[in-house]
Amino acid sequence: DGGITQSPKYLFRKEGQNVTLSCEQNLNHDAMYWYRQDPGQGLRLIYYSQIVNDFQKGDIAEGYSVSREKKESFPLTVTSAQKNPTAFYLCASSIAGTGITHEQYFGPGTRLTVT
Amino acid sequence: GQSLEQPSEVTAVEGAIVQINCTYQTSGFYGLSWYQQHDGGAPTFLSYNALDGLEETGRFSSFLSRSDSYGYLLLQELQMKDSASYFCAVRRTGGSYIPTFGRGTSLIVHP
């Protein structure tokens, strides 16, 4: 079955440590995205990539980094520079380019807790 | 930029009909989408309206009025499993196909 996987589902880290969240898709989608979700805040865009080896900052990129070396993979690193990293992180993918619809397919999310 | 307004919470009883409204401000409009997210889960795409009018998909319908910068999601024959958050989204300007999401409406369905 095609879909998006994120691992781990729950992640705990100490303050000051970098942590990398995994996102893999086998939908053959060109575009991939990372969102952060906090209670009452909706989904806020961190980074996105519309093609391999290229990515762009979203609305809240500070303290995060990404890479897109393979079409199916888009890992997110939460660095120690992120002031408030505890959140629910969602990865998504979509058909990029001139698609009529911008339907996004989401992974199950990773809940990160930093203490 | 874009902004979207939707109610933070709506409550209804099982079997009823509920409407979740969304008003938006955006320079350059390309369509309004709706997503459903159960607590702790992944958002899933429900519908997309690019033109004025009503789109029906089973118990769910979505309406758009571009002149009023307004849309709504209509849920009929409510079931307990419909309790979830519902997000409206518009495509960003600037040539990309990335949505901007509203803050979401929490729908609580009572028996």
Tab-separated table of N, CA, C and O in Angstrom, chain B:
chain	number	residue	atom	x	y	z
B	1	GLY	N	-0.353	38.354	2.325
B	1	GLY	CA	-0.463	36.991	2.823
B	1	GLY	C	-1.890	36.526	2.819
B	1	GLY	O	-2.754	37.148	2.199
B	2	GLN	N	-2.105	35.435	3.500
B	2	GLN	CA	-3.449	34.878	3.579
B	2	GLN	C	-3.895	34.799	5.031
B	2	GLN	O	-3.064	34.665	5.924
B	3	SER	N	-5.178	34.878	5.252
B	3	SER	CA	-5.726	34.609	6.575
B	3	SER	C	-7.046	33.893	6.415
B	3	SER	O	-7.779	34.126	5.450
B	4	LEU	N	-7.320	32.995	7.324
B	4	LEU	CA	-8.562	32.234	7.305
B	4	LEU	C	-9.177	32.268	8.691
B	4	LEU	O	-8.460	32.167	9.692
B	5	GLU	N	-10.491	32.420	8.732
B	5	GLU	CA	-11.214	32.450	9.992
B	5	GLU	C	-12.250	31.337	10.010
B	5	GLU	O	-13.049	31.199	9.072
B	6	GLN	N	-12.221	30.558	11.057
B	6	GLN	CA	-13.228	29.532	11.247
B	6	GLN	C	-13.509	29.432	12.747
B	6	GLN	O	-12.658	29.770	13.548
B	7	PRO	N	-14.711	28.991	13.128
B	7	PRO	CA	-15.017	28.905	14.558
B	7	PRO	C	-14.116	27.877	15.233
B	7	PRO	O	-13.709	26.891	14.629
B	8	SER	N	-13.813	28.116	16.491
B	8	SER	CA	-12.906	27.202	17.184
B	8	SER	C	-13.595	25.901	17.583
B	8	SER	O	-12.958	24.855	17.639
B	9	GLU	N	-14.897	25.980	17.839
B	9	GLU	CA	-15.601	24.773	18.279
B	9	GLU	C	-17.055	24.820	17.852
B	9	GLU	O	-17.691	25.879	17.868
B	10	VAL	N	-17.567	23.661	17.472
B	10	VAL	CA	-18.980	23.498	17.132
B	10	VAL	C	-19.459	22.211	17.782
B	10	VAL	O	-18.732	21.206	17.767
B	11	THR	N	-20.631	22.231	18.364
B	11	THR	CA	-21.190	21.017	18.951
B	11	THR	C	-22.530	20.707	18.303
B	11	THR	O	-23.253	21.601	17.872
B	12	ALA	N	-22.867	19.425	18.218
B	12	ALA	CA	-24.116	18.981	17.613
B	12	ALA	C	-24.441	17.594	18.146
B	12	ALA	O	-23.596	16.939	18.778
B	13	VAL	N	-25.647	17.157	17.881
B	13	VAL	CA	-26.053	15.822	18.326
B	13	VAL	C	-26.040	14.854	17.155
B	13	VAL	O	-26.130	15.251	15.985
B	14	GLU	N	-25.913	13.615	17.483
B	14	GLU	CA	-25.912	12.557	16.492
B	14	GLU	C	-27.162	12.642	15.621
B	14	GLU	O	-28.262	12.890	16.116
B	15	GLY	N	-26.975	12.480	14.316
B	15	GLY	CA	-28.095	12.522	13.389
B	15	GLY	C	-28.420	13.904	12.856
B	15	GLY	O	-29.169	14.043	11.886
B	16	ALA	N	-27.865	14.916	13.466
B	16	ALA	CA	-28.152	16.290	13.052
B	16	ALA	C	-27.298	16.692	11.852
B	16	ALA	O	-26.512	15.906	11.326
B	17	ILE	N	-27.509	17.946	11.415
B	17	ILE	CA	-26.716	18.548	10.349
B	17	ILE	C	-25.922	19.700	10.958
B	17	ILE	O	-26.455	20.477	11.755
B	18	VAL	N	-24.675	19.828	10.581
B	18	VAL	CA	-23.857	20.923	11.095
B	18	VAL	C	-23.097	21.576	9.957
B	18	VAL	O	-22.727	20.910	8.976
B	19	GLN	N	-22.915	22.880	10.088
B	19	GLN	CA	-22.200	23.653	9.082
B	19	GLN	C	-20.997	24.328	9.725
B	19	GLN	O	-21.138	24.995	10.749
B	20	ILE	N	-19.827	24.162	9.131
B	20	ILE	CA	-18.608	24.787	9.623
B	20	ILE	C	-18.187	25.828	8.598
B	20	ILE	O	-17.900	25.492	7.444
B	21	ASN	N	-18.153	27.074	9.029
B	21	ASN	CA	-17.877	28.175	8.117
B	21	ASN	C	-16.392	28.517	8.059
B	21	ASN	O	-15.642	28.285	9.012
B	22	CYS	N	-16.016	29.098	6.946
B	22	CYS	CA	-14.638	29.543	6.754
B	22	CYS	C	-14.643	30.799	5.886
B	22	CYS	O	-15.184	30.776	4.773
B	23	THR	N	-14.099	31.869	6.407
B	23	THR	CA	-13.912	33.067	5.594
B	23	THR	C	-12.416	33.273	5.400
B	23	THR	O	-11.613	32.949	6.278
B	24	TYR	N	-12.051	33.793	4.252
B	24	TYR	CA	-10.632	33.904	3.948
B	24	TYR	C	-10.317	35.242	3.312
B	24	TYR	O	-11.180	35.906	2.741
B	25	GLN	N	-9.079	35.623	3.453
B	25	GLN	CA	-8.534	36.790	2.765
B	25	GLN	C	-7.257	36.344	2.091
B	25	GLN	O	-6.356	35.814	2.741
B	26	THR	N	-7.192	36.517	0.806
B	26	THR	CA	-6.005	36.117	0.073
B	26	THR	C	-5.919	36.925	-1.210
B	26	THR	O	-6.937	37.258	-1.811
B	27	SER	N	-4.722	37.225	-1.619
B	27	SER	CA	-4.528	37.919	-2.886
B	27	SER	C	-4.286	36.872	-3.953
B	27	SER	O	-3.225	36.266	-3.986
B	28	GLY	N	-5.282	36.667	-4.801
B	28	GLY	CA	-5.164	35.602	-5.791
B	28	GLY	C	-5.730	34.309	-5.232
B	28	GLY	O	-5.091	33.654	-4.416
B	29	PHE	N	-6.898	33.963	-5.656
B	29	PHE	CA	-7.587	32.804	-5.084
B	29	PHE	C	-7.571	31.642	-6.066
B	29	PHE	O	-7.831	31.792	-7.265
B	30	TYR	N	-7.240	30.439	-5.547
B	30	TYR	CA	-7.143	29.268	-6.414
B	30	TYR	C	-7.983	28.102	-5.931
B	30	TYR	O	-7.950	27.031	-6.507
B	31	GLY	N	-8.724	28.303	-4.851
B	31	GLY	CA	-9.566	27.206	-4.390
B	31	GLY	C	-9.499	27.040	-2.894
B	31	GLY	O	-8.559	27.480	-2.236
B	32	LEU	N	-10.538	26.424	-2.343
B	32	LEU	CA	-10.658	26.191	-0.911
B	32	LEU	C	-10.741	24.692	-0.654
B	32	LEU	O	-11.546	23.993	-1.272
B	33	SER	N	-9.911	24.221	0.255
B	33	SER	CA	-9.902	22.802	0.610
B	33	SER	C	-10.341	22.603	2.054
B	33	SER	O	-10.267	23.518	2.873
B	34	TRP	N	-10.758	21.393	2.333
B	34	TRP	CA	-11.134	20.998	3.700
B	34	TRP	C	-10.421	19.696	4.063
B	34	TRP	O	-10.327	18.777	3.242
B	35	TYR	N	-9.951	19.660	5.314
B	35	TYR	CA	-9.289	18.475	5.841
B	35	TYR	C	-9.939	18.112	7.178
B	35	TYR	O	-10.388	18.982	7.925
B	36	GLN	N	-9.916	16.828	7.472
B	36	GLN	CA	-10.415	16.311	8.740
B	36	GLN	C	-9.244	15.706	9.515
B	36	GLN	O	-8.393	15.039	8.932
B	37	GLN	N	-9.224	15.947	10.814
B	37	GLN	CA	-8.175	15.354	11.640
B	37	GLN	C	-8.778	14.863	12.947
B	37	GLN	O	-9.278	15.666	13.741
B	38	HIS	N	-8.690	13.571	13.162
B	38	HIS	CA	-9.094	13.029	14.450
B	38	HIS	C	-7.967	13.260	15.449
B	38	HIS	O	-6.800	13.387	15.092
B	39	ASP	N	-8.343	13.316	16.707
B	39	ASP	CA	-7.400	13.654	17.770
B	39	ASP	C	-6.178	12.748	17.731
B	39	ASP	O	-6.297	11.522	17.803
B	40	GLY	N	-5.003	13.366	17.599
B	40	GLY	CA	-3.756	12.609	17.582
B	40	GLY	C	-3.435	11.943	16.265
B	40	GLY	O	-2.428	11.240	16.158
B	41	GLY	N	-4.283	12.170	15.253
B	41	GLY	CA	-4.086	11.487	13.983
B	41	GLY	C	-3.618	12.393	12.868
B	41	GLY	O	-3.297	13.564	13.092
B	42	ALA	N	-3.573	11.837	11.677
B	42	ALA	CA	-3.138	12.579	10.508
B	42	ALA	C	-4.314	13.278	9.845
B	42	ALA	O	-5.401	12.713	9.753
B	43	PRO	N	-4.140	14.505	9.385
B	43	PRO	CA	-5.194	15.146	8.593
B	43	PRO	C	-5.448	14.367	7.314
B	43	PRO	O	-4.500	13.847	6.701
B	44	THR	N	-6.713	14.300	6.919
B	44	THR	CA	-7.069	13.658	5.655
B	44	THR	C	-7.906	14.618	4.822
B	44	THR	O	-8.748	15.336	5.343
B	45	PHE	N	-7.647	14.605	3.548
B	45	PHE	CA	-8.309	15.501	2.607
B	45	PHE	C	-9.777	15.119	2.462
B	45	PHE	O	-10.115	13.944	2.319
B	46	LEU	N	-10.657	16.129	2.509
B	46	LEU	CA	-12.089	15.884	2.338
B	46	LEU	C	-12.608	16.409	0.997
B	46	LEU	O	-13.346	15.702	0.301
B	47	SER	N	-12.267	17.658	0.673
B	47	SER	CA	-12.872	18.236	-0.525
B	47	SER	C	-12.086	19.447	-0.989
B	47	SER	O	-11.262	19.997	-0.250
B	48	TYR	N	-12.395	19.835	-2.221
B	48	TYR	CA	-11.742	20.998	-2.831
B	48	TYR	C	-12.763	21.704	-3.706
B	48	TYR	O	-13.413	21.067	-4.536
B	49	ASN	N	-12.904	23.018	-3.516
B	49	ASN	CA	-13.793	23.831	-4.353
B	49	ASN	C	-12.972	24.909	-5.048
B	49	ASN	O	-12.331	25.713	-4.379
B	50	ALA	N	-13.009	24.895	-6.354
B	50	ALA	CA	-12.362	25.957	-7.112
B	50	ALA	C	-13.391	26.941	-7.667
B	50	ALA	O	-13.075	28.111	-7.895
B	51	LEU	N	-14.601	26.455	-7.876
B	51	LEU	CA	-15.668	27.283	-8.438
B	51	LEU	C	-16.806	27.433	-7.436
B	51	LEU	O	-16.953	26.618	-6.523
B	52	ASP	N	-17.617	28.460	-7.623
B	52	ASP	CA	-18.760	28.688	-6.755
B	52	ASP	C	-19.724	27.510	-6.801
B	52	ASP	O	-19.900	26.884	-7.853
B	53	GLY	N	-20.336	27.244	-5.676
B	53	GLY	CA	-21.366	26.224	-5.649
B	53	GLY	C	-21.080	25.145	-4.629
B	53	GLY	O	-20.166	25.250	-3.816
B	54	LEU	N	-21.883	24.126	-4.706
B	54	LEU	CA	-21.858	23.045	-3.733
B	54	LEU	C	-21.282	21.782	-4.352
B	54	LEU	O	-21.673	21.380	-5.444
B	55	GLU	N	-20.347	21.168	-3.648
B	55	GLU	CA	-19.785	19.885	-4.045
B	55	GLU	C	-20.213	18.867	-2.999
B	55	GLU	O	-20.018	19.073	-1.818
B	56	GLU	N	-20.796	17.765	-3.453
B	56	GLU	CA	-21.303	16.768	-2.513
B	56	GLU	C	-20.517	15.474	-2.624
B	56	GLU	O	-20.275	14.982	-3.724
B	57	THR	N	-20.140	14.950	-1.456
B	57	THR	CA	-19.454	13.660	-1.405
B	57	THR	C	-20.041	12.892	-0.239
B	57	THR	O	-19.593	13.048	0.901
B	58	GLY	N	-21.040	12.097	-0.523
B	58	GLY	CA	-21.674	11.324	0.541
B	58	GLY	C	-22.359	12.230	1.543
B	58	GLY	O	-23.123	13.117	1.181
B	59	ARG	N	-22.035	12.047	2.824
B	59	ARG	CA	-22.672	12.854	3.871
B	59	ARG	C	-22.063	14.250	3.971
B	59	ARG	O	-22.610	15.123	4.630
B	60	PHE	N	-20.917	14.441	3.333
B	60	PHE	CA	-20.218	15.721	3.412
B	60	PHE	C	-20.432	16.520	2.140
B	60	PHE	O	-20.369	15.975	1.038
B	61	SER	N	-20.638	17.827	2.311
B	61	SER	CA	-20.728	18.735	1.176
B	61	SER	C	-19.878	19.955	1.492
B	61	SER	O	-19.719	20.323	2.652
B	62	SER	N	-19.353	20.583	0.459
B	62	SER	CA	-18.582	21.807	0.656
B	62	SER	C	-19.077	22.853	-0.313
B	62	SER	O	-19.352	22.553	-1.480
B	63	PHE	N	-19.175	24.068	0.195
B	63	PHE	CA	-19.737	25.171	-0.585
B	63	PHE	C	-18.716	26.282	-0.678
B	63	PHE	O	-17.936	26.525	0.254
B	64	LEU	N	-18.737	26.992	-1.791
B	64	LEU	CA	-17.839	28.124	-1.984
B	64	LEU	C	-18.581	29.282	-2.632
B	64	LEU	O	-19.329	29.084	-3.599
B	65	SER	N	-18.331	30.489	-2.101
B	65	SER	CA	-18.763	31.731	-2.733
B	65	SER	C	-17.529	32.620	-2.860
B	65	SER	O	-17.073	33.204	-1.876
B	66	ARG	N	-17.003	32.709	-4.054
B	66	ARG	CA	-15.781	33.496	-4.246
B	66	ARG	C	-16.031	34.988	-4.060
B	66	ARG	O	-15.176	35.717	-3.560
B	67	SER	N	-17.222	35.455	-4.429
B	67	SER	CA	-17.517	36.883	-4.276
B	67	SER	C	-17.571	37.284	-2.807
B	67	SER	O	-17.275	38.434	-2.458
B	68	ASP	N	-17.937	36.349	-1.940
B	68	ASP	CA	-18.023	36.624	-0.506
B	68	ASP	C	-16.781	36.154	0.254
B	68	ASP	O	-16.709	36.322	1.476
B	69	SER	N	-15.831	35.549	-0.456
B	69	SER	CA	-14.628	34.982	0.183
B	69	SER	C	-15.035	34.085	1.354
B	69	SER	O	-14.531	34.204	2.485
B	70	TYR	N	-15.905	33.172	1.048
B	70	TYR	CA	-16.561	32.382	2.103
B	70	TYR	C	-16.838	30.979	1.599
B	70	TYR	O	-17.175	30.764	0.440
B	71	GLY	N	-16.684	30.050	2.498
B	71	GLY	CA	-17.041	28.686	2.191
B	71	GLY	C	-17.520	27.987	3.439
B	71	GLY	O	-17.377	28.500	4.563
B	72	TYR	N	-18.116	26.845	3.268
B	72	TYR	CA	-18.499	26.059	4.433
B	72	TYR	C	-18.467	24.579	4.110
B	72	TYR	O	-18.562	24.160	2.958
B	73	LEU	N	-18.321	23.826	5.163
B	73	LEU	CA	-18.386	22.366	5.105
B	73	LEU	C	-19.679	21.950	5.797
B	73	LEU	O	-19.941	22.380	6.923
B	74	LEU	N	-20.470	21.158	5.127
B	74	LEU	CA	-21.755	20.716	5.671
B	74	LEU	C	-21.683	19.219	5.937
B	74	LEU	O	-21.349	18.444	5.033
B	75	LEU	N	-21.967	18.834	7.150
B	75	LEU	CA	-21.946	17.426	7.518
B	75	LEU	C	-23.362	17.000	7.881
B	75	LEU	O	-23.973	17.571	8.783
B	76	GLN	N	-23.872	16.014	7.201
B	76	GLN	CA	-25.232	15.539	7.429
B	76	GLN	C	-25.219	14.195	8.145
B	76	GLN	O	-24.206	13.486	8.140
B	77	GLU	N	-26.373	13.891	8.753
B	77	GLU	CA	-26.524	12.599	9.456
B	77	GLU	C	-25.306	12.326	10.342
B	77	GLU	O	-24.650	11.294	10.228
B	78	LEU	N	-25.046	13.294	11.214
B	78	LEU	CA	-23.838	13.220	12.029
B	78	LEU	C	-23.720	11.898	12.786
B	78	LEU	O	-24.698	11.363	13.317
B	79	GLN	N	-22.488	11.418	12.820
B	79	GLN	CA	-22.181	10.211	13.579
B	79	GLN	C	-21.106	10.548	14.606
B	79	GLN	O	-20.371	11.533	14.456
B	80	MET	N	-21.015	9.740	15.620
B	80	MET	CA	-20.022	9.983	16.676
B	80	MET	C	-18.614	10.052	16.091
B	80	MET	O	-17.778	10.839	16.542
B	81	LYS	N	-18.364	9.267	15.068
B	81	LYS	CA	-17.014	9.227	14.487
B	81	LYS	C	-16.662	10.515	13.746
B	81	LYS	O	-15.513	10.712	13.358
B	82	ASP	N	-17.649	11.394	13.542
B	82	ASP	CA	-17.382	12.679	12.896
B	82	ASP	C	-16.747	13.670	13.866
B	82	ASP	O	-16.302	14.754	13.447
B	83	SER	N	-16.716	13.342	15.152
B	83	SER	CA	-16.041	14.202	16.126
B	83	SER	C	-14.561	14.275	15.766
B	83	SER	O	-13.846	13.272	15.791
B	84	ALA	N	-14.122	15.468	15.414
B	84	ALA	CA	-12.766	15.663	14.906
B	84	ALA	C	-12.558	17.160	14.720
B	84	ALA	O	-13.469	17.962	14.921
B	85	SER	N	-11.356	17.517	14.316
B	85	SER	CA	-11.079	18.900	13.919
B	85	SER	C	-11.158	19.002	12.407
B	85	SER	O	-10.738	18.081	11.696
B	86	TYR	N	-11.679	20.122	11.942
B	86	TYR	CA	-11.845	20.350	10.517
B	86	TYR	C	-11.123	21.653	10.139
B	86	TYR	O	-11.336	22.690	10.754
B	87	PHE	N	-10.265	21.564	9.145
B	87	PHE	CA	-9.452	22.702	8.723
B	87	PHE	C	-9.829	23.106	7.301
B	87	PHE	O	-9.927	22.249	6.414
B	88	CYS	N	-9.993	24.411	7.107
B	88	CYS	CA	-10.088	24.902	5.743
B	88	CYS	C	-8.701	25.410	5.337
B	88	CYS	O	-7.869	25.727	6.187
B	89	ALA	N	-8.452	25.446	4.043
B	89	ALA	CA	-7.135	25.845	3.548
B	89	ALA	C	-7.275	26.486	2.183
B	89	ALA	O	-8.106	26.071	1.366
B	90	VAL	N	-6.466	27.508	1.938
B	90	VAL	CA	-6.388	28.124	0.619
B	90	VAL	C	-4.955	27.996	0.113
B	90	VAL	O	-4.014	27.922	0.905
B	91	ARG	N	-4.837	27.967	-1.195
B	91	ARG	CA	-3.500	27.866	-1.770
B	91	ARG	C	-2.777	29.193	-1.648
B	91	ARG	O	-3.362	30.254	-1.842
B	92	ARG	N	-1.496	29.101	-1.338
B	92	ARG	CA	-0.709	30.319	-1.203
B	92	ARG	C	-0.509	30.978	-2.555
B	92	ARG	O	-0.479	30.323	-3.582
B	93	THR	N	-0.275	32.258	-2.519
B	93	THR	CA	0.071	32.977	-3.734
B	93	THR	C	1.562	32.808	-4.010
B	93	THR	O	2.297	32.276	-3.193
B	94	GLY	N	1.987	33.202	-5.152
B	94	GLY	CA	3.406	33.144	-5.474
B	94	GLY	C	3.776	31.965	-6.344
B	94	GLY	O	4.949	31.671	-6.540
B	95	GLY	N	2.797	31.261	-6.878
B	95	GLY	CA	3.094	30.217	-7.846
B	95	GLY	C	3.256	28.830	-7.272
B	95	GLY	O	3.322	27.866	-7.998
B	96	SER	N	3.336	28.705	-5.948
B	96	SER	CA	3.460	27.359	-5.392
B	96	SER	C	2.079	26.787	-5.148
B	96	SER	O	1.077	27.477	-5.224
B	97	TYR	N	2.029	25.526	-4.884
B	97	TYR	CA	0.753	24.857	-4.654
B	97	TYR	C	0.629	24.420	-3.209
B	97	TYR	O	0.092	23.376	-2.902
B	98	ILE	N	1.128	25.263	-2.325
B	98	ILE	CA	1.143	24.925	-0.911
B	98	ILE	C	-0.043	25.586	-0.232
B	98	ILE	O	-0.282	26.777	-0.405
B	99	PRO	N	-0.798	24.822	0.555
B	99	PRO	CA	-1.946	25.417	1.240
B	99	PRO	C	-1.546	26.161	2.511
B	99	PRO	O	-0.563	25.826	3.156
B	100	THR	N	-2.331	27.190	2.823
B	100	THR	CA	-2.294	27.817	4.139
B	100	THR	C	-3.524	27.363	4.890
B	100	THR	O	-4.640	27.479	4.370
B	101	PHE	N	-3.336	26.846	6.080
B	101	PHE	CA	-4.440	26.266	6.840
B	101	PHE	C	-5.017	27.257	7.839
B	101	PHE	O	-4.293	28.069	8.410
B	102	GLY	N	-6.328	27.149	8.065
B	102	GLY	CA	-6.951	27.837	9.169
B	102	GLY	C	-6.587	27.144	10.468
B	102	GLY	O	-5.925	26.106	10.475
B	103	ARG	N	-7.060	27.708	11.578
B	103	ARG	CA	-6.709	27.163	12.887
B	103	ARG	C	-7.529	25.942	13.255
B	103	ARG	O	-7.249	25.285	14.256
B	104	GLY	N	-8.546	25.652	12.484
B	104	GLY	CA	-9.308	24.440	12.735
B	104	GLY	C	-10.539	24.661	13.595
B	104	GLY	O	-10.571	25.543	14.456
B	105	THR	N	-11.545	23.854	13.346
B	105	THR	CA	-12.789	23.848	14.133
B	105	THR	C	-12.944	22.481	14.756
B	105	THR	O	-12.941	21.468	14.043
B	106	SER	N	-13.060	22.453	16.058
B	106	SER	CA	-13.274	21.189	16.757
B	106	SER	C	-14.771	20.886	16.781
B	106	SER	O	-15.555	21.642	17.356
B	107	LEU	N	-15.159	19.801	16.134
B	107	LEU	CA	-16.557	19.375	16.116
B	107	LEU	C	-16.760	18.292	17.168
B	107	LEU	O	-16.081	17.262	17.150
B	108	ILE	N	-17.683	18.554	18.067
B	108	ILE	CA	-18.025	17.579	19.096
B	108	ILE	C	-19.438	17.095	18.844
B	108	ILE	O	-20.377	17.898	18.819
B	109	VAL	N	-19.563	15.784	18.629
B	109	VAL	CA	-20.871	15.186	18.382
B	109	VAL	C	-21.312	14.446	19.641
B	109	VAL	O	-20.611	13.548	20.122
B	110	HIS	N	-22.474	14.833	20.148
B	110	HIS	CA	-23.033	14.206	21.352
B	110	HIS	C	-24.073	13.167	20.969
B	110	HIS	O	-24.765	13.315	19.970
B	111	PRO	N	-24.201	12.113	21.789
B	111	PRO	CA	-25.236	11.107	21.500
B	111	PRO	C	-26.625	11.643	21.753
B	111	PRO	O	-26.807	12.643	22.438
